[in-house]
Coordinates of C-alpha atoms in Angstrom, one line a residue:
M1142 CA 173.6 -31.1 302.2
N1143 CA 173.6 -27.3 302.6
D1144 CA 177.1 -26.0 302.5
F1145 CA 176.8 -24.1 305.7
V1146 CA 175.6 -27.3 307.4
T1147 CA 178.7 -29.0 306.0
V1148 CA 180.9 -26.3 307.5
A1149 CA 179.3 -26.8 310.9
V1150 CA 179.4 -30.6 310.7
S1151 CA 183.0 -30.5 309.5
T1152 CA 184.0 -28.1 312.4
V1153 CA 182.4 -30.4 315.0
F1154 CA 183.8 -33.6 313.4
F1155 CA 187.4 -32.4 313.3
S1156 CA 187.1 -30.9 316.8
I1157 CA 186.0 -34.2 318.2
V1158 CA 188.8 -35.9 316.4
F1159 CA 191.4 -33.5 317.7
Y1160 CA 190.1 -33.0 321.3
F1161 CA 188.7 -36.4 322.1
I1162 CA 189.6 -39.3 319.7
Y1163 CA 193.3 -38.9 319.0
P1164 CA 194.3 -38.1 322.6
R1165 CA 192.6 -41.4 323.8
F1166 CA 193.2 -43.7 320.9
S1167 CA 196.7 -43.0 319.5
L1168 CA 198.2 -45.9 317.7
F1169 CA 201.8 -44.8 318.2
K1170 CA 203.3 -46.7 321.1
G1171 CA 205.6 -43.9 322.2
Y1172 CA 202.7 -41.4 322.3
D1173 CA 202.3 -41.6 326.1
R1174 CA 206.0 -40.8 326.6
L1175 CA 205.7 -37.5 324.8
P1176 CA 205.4 -34.2 326.9
K1177 CA 202.0 -32.7 327.0
N1178 CA 202.8 -29.9 324.4
K1179 CA 204.1 -32.5 321.9
K1180 CA 201.0 -34.6 322.4
Q1181 CA 198.8 -31.7 321.5
E1182 CA 200.9 -30.9 318.4
W1183 CA 200.9 -34.6 317.5
D1184 CA 197.1 -34.7 317.7
S1185 CA 196.9 -31.5 315.7
R1186 CA 199.1 -32.8 312.9
T1187 CA 197.3 -36.1 312.8
T1188 CA 194.0 -34.3 312.4
S1189 CA 195.7 -32.1 309.7
T1190 CA 196.8 -35.2 307.9
L1191 CA 193.3 -36.7 307.9
H1192 CA 191.8 -33.5 306.5
A1193 CA 194.6 -33.2 303.9
V1194 CA 194.1 -36.7 302.5
I1195 CA 190.3 -36.4 302.3
V1196 CA 190.1 -32.9 300.7
A1197 CA 193.1 -33.4 298.3
I1198 CA 191.6 -36.6 296.9
I1199 CA 188.2 -34.9 296.4
A1200 CA 189.8 -31.8 294.9
V1201 CA 191.7 -34.0 292.3
I1202 CA 188.4 -35.7 291.4
V1203 CA 186.7 -32.3 291.0
V1204 CA 189.5 -30.9 288.8
L1205 CA 189.9 -34.0 286.6
R1206 CA 186.2 -34.5 285.9
T1207 CA 185.8 -30.8 284.9
K1208 CA 185.6 -31.0 281.1
P1209 CA 187.3 -28.4 278.8
G1210 CA 185.0 -25.6 278.0
T1211 CA 183.1 -25.9 281.3
N1212 CA 181.9 -22.7 282.9
L1213 CA 184.6 -22.2 285.6
T1214 CA 182.9 -19.2 287.1
W1215 CA 179.7 -21.1 288.0
L1216 CA 180.8 -24.7 288.2
E1217 CA 177.7 -26.8 288.7
D1218 CA 179.2 -29.5 290.8
T1219 CA 177.9 -30.2 294.3
L1220 CA 181.0 -32.2 295.2
S1221 CA 183.1 -29.0 294.5
T1222 CA 181.3 -26.8 297.0
F1223 CA 181.0 -29.7 299.5
N1224 CA 184.8 -30.0 299.5
V1225 CA 185.3 -26.3 300.0
A1226 CA 182.9 -26.3 302.9
L1227 CA 184.5 -29.4 304.4
S1228 CA 187.9 -27.8 304.2
C1229 CA 186.6 -24.6 305.7
G1230 CA 185.2 -26.4 308.7
Y1231 CA 188.6 -28.0 309.4
L1232 CA 190.4 -24.6 309.1
I1233 CA 188.0 -23.1 311.6
T1234 CA 188.8 -26.0 314.0
D1235 CA 192.5 -25.6 313.5
A1236 CA 192.5 -21.8 313.8
I1237 CA 190.6 -22.1 317.1
S1238 CA 193.0 -24.7 318.5
M1239 CA 195.9 -22.5 317.3
A1240 CA 194.5 -19.5 319.1
I1241 CA 194.0 -21.5 322.3
Y1242 CA 197.2 -23.6 322.2
Y1243 CA 199.4 -21.4 320.0
K1244 CA 202.8 -22.6 321.2
E1245 CA 201.7 -26.2 321.9
V1246 CA 200.4 -26.9 318.4
G1247 CA 203.3 -25.2 316.6
G1248 CA 201.4 -22.1 315.7
T1249 CA 203.1 -19.4 313.6
V1250 CA 202.0 -16.1 312.1
G1251 CA 202.3 -17.6 308.7
Y1252 CA 200.0 -20.5 309.5
M1253 CA 197.5 -18.3 311.2
T1254 CA 197.5 -15.8 308.3
H1255 CA 197.1 -18.7 305.9
H1256 CA 194.1 -20.0 307.8
I1257 CA 192.3 -16.7 308.2
I1258 CA 192.8 -15.8 304.5
S1259 CA 191.6 -19.3 303.4
I1260 CA 188.5 -19.2 305.6
N1261 CA 187.5 -15.9 304.2
A1262 CA 188.1 -17.0 300.7
Y1263 CA 186.1 -20.2 301.2
F1264 CA 183.2 -18.3 302.8
L1265 CA 183.2 -16.0 299.8
C1266 CA 183.0 -19.0 297.5
I1267 CA 180.2 -20.7 299.6
T1268 CA 178.1 -17.6 300.1
Q1269 CA 178.3 -16.4 296.5
G1270 CA 178.3 -19.8 294.8
Y1271 CA 181.0 -19.2 292.3
L1272 CA 184.7 -20.0 291.8
S1273 CA 184.6 -23.3 293.6
Y1274 CA 186.6 -24.9 290.8
Y1275 CA 189.6 -22.6 291.6
A1276 CA 189.1 -23.3 295.3
N1277 CA 189.5 -27.0 294.6
F1278 CA 192.4 -26.4 292.3
R1279 CA 194.2 -24.7 295.2
I1280 CA 193.1 -27.4 297.8
I1281 CA 195.2 -29.9 295.8
S1282 CA 198.2 -28.3 297.5
E1283 CA 197.2 -30.1 300.7
A1284 CA 198.7 -33.3 299.2
S1285 CA 202.1 -32.1 300.6
T1286 CA 200.7 -31.8 304.2
P1287 CA 200.9 -35.5 305.3
L1288 CA 204.6 -35.7 304.4
L1289 CA 205.3 -32.5 306.4
N1290 CA 203.5 -33.9 309.4
I1291 CA 205.2 -37.3 309.1
R1292 CA 208.6 -35.4 309.0
W1293 CA 207.8 -33.6 312.3
K1294 CA 206.7 -36.9 313.9
L1295 CA 209.9 -38.6 312.9
Y1296 CA 211.9 -35.7 314.3
V1297 CA 210.2 -35.6 317.8
T1298 CA 210.5 -39.4 318.1
G1299 CA 214.2 -39.4 317.5
Y1300 CA 214.4 -40.6 313.9
E1301 CA 216.0 -37.4 312.5
K1302 CA 219.2 -39.3 311.6
S1303 CA 217.4 -42.2 309.9
S1304 CA 217.3 -42.9 306.2
L1305 CA 213.5 -42.7 306.4
Y1306 CA 213.8 -39.1 307.6
F1307 CA 216.1 -38.2 304.8
W1308 CA 213.9 -39.7 302.1
N1309 CA 210.8 -38.2 303.6
G1310 CA 212.5 -34.8 303.3
M1311 CA 213.5 -35.3 299.6
T1312 CA 210.0 -36.6 298.8
L1313 CA 208.4 -33.7 300.6
L1314 CA 210.5 -31.2 298.6
L1315 CA 209.4 -32.9 295.4
I1316 CA 205.7 -33.1 296.2
F1317 CA 205.7 -29.6 297.6
F1318 CA 207.2 -28.3 294.3
I1319 CA 204.7 -30.4 292.2
C1320 CA 201.5 -29.5 294.0
R1321 CA 202.2 -26.0 295.3
I1322 CA 204.8 -24.3 293.0
V1323 CA 204.2 -25.9 289.6
P1324 CA 200.4 -25.0 289.7
I1325 CA 201.1 -21.3 290.2
P1326 CA 201.7 -20.3 286.5
I1327 CA 198.9 -22.8 285.4
F1328 CA 196.5 -21.1 287.9
W1329 CA 197.3 -17.6 286.9
S1330 CA 197.2 -18.4 283.2
S1331 CA 193.7 -19.9 283.6
V1332 CA 192.6 -16.9 285.7
Y1333 CA 193.9 -14.5 283.0
Q1334 CA 191.7 -16.3 280.4
L1335 CA 188.7 -16.4 282.8
Q1336 CA 188.6 -12.7 283.6
K1337 CA 188.2 -11.9 280.0
T1338 CA 185.0 -13.9 279.7
E1339 CA 181.6 -12.2 279.7
I1340 CA 180.1 -14.4 282.3
Y1341 CA 182.9 -13.6 284.7
L1342 CA 182.7 -9.9 284.1
T1343 CA 178.9 -9.9 284.6
S1344 CA 179.0 -12.2 287.7
V1345 CA 182.0 -11.1 289.7
G1346 CA 182.1 -7.5 290.8
P1347 CA 185.4 -5.5 291.0
T1348 CA 185.5 -5.7 294.8
V1349 CA 185.3 -9.5 294.9
H1350 CA 187.6 -9.7 291.9
Y1351 CA 190.4 -8.0 293.7
I1352 CA 189.7 -9.7 297.0
W1353 CA 189.9 -13.3 295.7
L1354 CA 192.9 -12.6 293.4
G1355 CA 194.6 -10.8 296.3
V1356 CA 194.0 -13.8 298.6
C1357 CA 195.4 -16.2 296.0
L1358 CA 198.5 -14.0 295.5
I1359 CA 199.2 -13.9 299.2
L1360 CA 198.9 -17.7 299.4
D1361 CA 201.3 -18.1 296.5
V1362 CA 203.8 -15.8 298.2
L1363 CA 203.5 -17.9 301.3
N1364 CA 204.0 -21.1 299.3
V1365 CA 207.1 -19.8 297.6
Y1366 CA 208.5 -18.6 300.9
W1367 CA 207.9 -22.0 302.5
F1368 CA 209.4 -23.7 299.5
T1369 CA 212.6 -21.6 299.8
L1370 CA 212.8 -22.6 303.5
L1371 CA 212.4 -26.3 302.6
C1372 CA 215.2 -25.9 299.9
K1373 CA 217.5 -24.2 302.3
R1374 CA 217.0 -26.8 305.0
S1375 CA 217.4 -29.7 302.5
F1376 CA 220.6 -28.3 301.2
Q1377 CA 221.9 -27.8 304.7
F1378 CA 221.0 -31.3 305.6
L1379 CA 222.7 -32.7 302.4
S1380 CA 225.9 -30.7 303.0
V1381 CA 226.1 -32.1 306.6
K1382 CA 225.4 -35.6 305.3
T1383 CA 228.1 -35.2 302.6
K1384 CA 230.7 -34.1 305.1
I1385 CA 229.9 -37.1 307.3

């Protein structure tokens, strides 16, 4: 399937899921008791979880099956570009819903910035046909998203004092660290080696070079910032729990 068709189909699919399916077929019994704004954010986060599970699994497959010595500038793997296009379609859907229902779906400047930057980076990858390996490497970070969404759902349904909420927070902190913070030096080490190769130097112009590295740097800064917030809130929660 053409990557642009995949983006379009993905956008339509996740839009249908968010606007029509989840609002009518929620499996959570207390869904109907939630206020309208919480229902919209619930649907948004459920769609986010579906997307995260799908693309994270595919990204892991792409990265693991890429053999040492493979040309990482031009990765000849249709599954790799398919996953980038699939994720791009979701981000477009989520960015649109965030623009329309900014407060209702828990929109923030950080999330909107993340989406806009990622969409542009993915389109660069799709239109030019290169660096899809690194796009998938970064998509693995979505593995932490389901835990974050579950945590929010536990909170709005009154389970913030439960042991499930506590262990969800500890697991989220660990998984976030493993899939978003640990890969940072690995990623930049690989990029440092890549940019010295002849095929990279002859394929990627200086403008694109600085754009995609700048995008990755901003995303890493956001991830480190979010991780510090998670650590701060986790330590606060632990201190309160210890006093009790």
